[in-house]
Amino acid sequence: LEILGEEFGIEVTVRDALEDVNYVDDYLEEDSDESTFVTRPPVVTIMGHVDHGKTSLLDKIRSTKVAKGEAGGITQHISSYTVEKNGQKITFVDTPGHAAFSAMRTRGTAITDIIIIVVASDDGVKPQTEEVISHAKASGCPIIIAMNKIDKETANIDMVKAQMAEKGMTPMDWGGNTEFIGVSAKTGEGIEELLENILIQAELLELKADPHAKAKAAVIESSLEKGRGPVATVIVQNGTLRIGDNIVCDTTFGRVKAITDDNGNAVKELGLSETGTVLGLNDVPITGSVMVAMDTDKEARDIATTRAEHARAKELSKSTKVSLEEMSGLIAEGKIKQLPVIIKTDVGGSLEAIKGSLEKIANDEVKVKIIHSAVGGITESDIVLAGASEGCIILGFNVRPTGSIKAKAKADGIEINTYTIIYDLIDDVKDALSGMMSAVIREENTGQAEVRDTFVVPKVGTVAGCLVTDGKVIRGGHARIIRDGIITYTGKISSLKRFKDDAKEVANGYECGIMFDRFNDIKVGDFIETFIQIEEKVSVDK
Ligand code: GDP
């Protein structure tokens, strides 16, 4: 359009379609009177390798047990709560995974002030700990290391410190600047010290916000609940969120009908850094979106509907563009394959985590194509949608198809896989991808022989008189001739003889005569390496 405009002498101005409805930026730009600012409680995220005690620690801090009901021991969705220490509040957030945490941050929703990395002192730094370190470092937040399970006899604090120091997290007492605190989620040891440390870090951060402002909150979890409608779990970032507030939340809007605090009690409002669930939105907002209170109901509605329309248009244009790109890619490479999937989950956090993981497991040859993903049960329309894409499977997480939908899926030949553990889902998809990948040829070495003599048979070729020095030489197998360490020939063994007779194979220590397919330039002292080719399916790295 710009080029065309220039041709016709018409000025083209590029305008962001969301410019008028960028409610988050507008919120920030609004003048605020700093005199009404107060210190707000810190928001702390706990991350760590699976089984290192993240959930137990969160539970111990809160002194309620939820770990028992957790499927597979993995924290499936974000939970959050506020505790008090020395009269000061701290809000804790449990993440469904560090990938989801970073995804949220990428979307600009930085909810965390301080990060705690849990490392089991009997197990030390694990691959996921390393990942967490990079995510935490990237966030720029202060990091505290909680060395958990110090009650265990096998706990080795120095090992943890040394391993962490290697990853650039040097303990204070070793001259670094990272606080390491030994804790036990079992006995409660060290937890007071941990909380005190959080408060010290918070003080340094000078976290301030205005309790009198219109509310701004981050959605850390969302779901559709029977009888309650869309539910959003939020952390208030500024202002106070009250019942009756007109709210906009990306493409959704509404009026706050009810608020439940972190203990499940109905409350009238949520203050700075406080967390709870909000009822009243017209639809399920995406995790990581920002909720802002508006002056009027109309304002909230207009912004959300415009944003929703824009999102829909973008989605539509994206789908044609992507498929075109894919088409050209397919033509160019002639081998791109994809696994179309529809993902349905119970809550938004899991959806983001699953989508993030699935996008990552693609390699050059195969990839997952997410046709549709949403929070909620598997519906008839999902089956219809799956039927429209060849080979599409439906992945349900903590959701199950009911009778008639199950029957329809069966009738339409649509595969529905349901899971309660994220890792199982990911593994299954990886396997599915492996199954789809074209077979690769793997080589297996069978043996080695040394050329001791050569004989020229007229009209036939040169025979290499060999001694098998390793493994065995197999007729019909492949061979490489190595001369002075360099491969001079790769091809097939055309004839293998023991004395005058054809042999199927000749083992280590025996002499034999070998001829090669269309190759006669054999010299005494050459090495012959023999191998066979095995076809096998590729699997995506787990
Ligand atoms: P998460 O996967 O990081 O959330 O880990 P969990 O909180 O589920 O804990 C994993 C296992 O370690 C559970 O069996 C806990 O009982 C155990 N555990 C957690 N913290 C401690 C601790 O401080 N001491 C001991 N002895 N066991 C712990």
Coordinates of C-alpha atoms in Angstrom, one line a residue, residues 446 473-480 489 491-496 513-517 528-531:
T446 CA 30.4 -55.8 11.3
V473 CA 32.9 -60.0 6.7
I474 CA 29.4 -60.7 5.4
R475 CA 28.6 -61.4 1.7
G476 CA 26.3 -58.8 0.3
G477 CA 27.3 -56.3 2.9
H478 CA 28.9 -52.9 2.4
A479 CA 32.5 -52.1 2.6
R480 CA 34.8 -49.2 2.8
Y489 CA 36.1 -46.6 -1.8
G491 CA 30.4 -49.8 -2.0
K492 CA 29.2 -53.3 -1.9
I493 CA 31.0 -56.6 -1.5
S494 CA 30.3 -58.4 -4.7
S495 CA 31.9 -61.7 -3.9
L496 CA 33.2 -63.4 -0.8
G513 CA 39.0 -63.5 -1.0
I514 CA 36.9 -60.4 -1.4
M515 CA 35.8 -58.6 -4.6
F516 CA 34.1 -55.3 -4.7
D517 CA 31.4 -54.0 -6.9
I528 CA 38.6 -53.1 4.7
E529 CA 35.8 -52.0 7.0
T530 CA 32.6 -53.8 6.5
F531 CA 29.1 -52.7 7.6

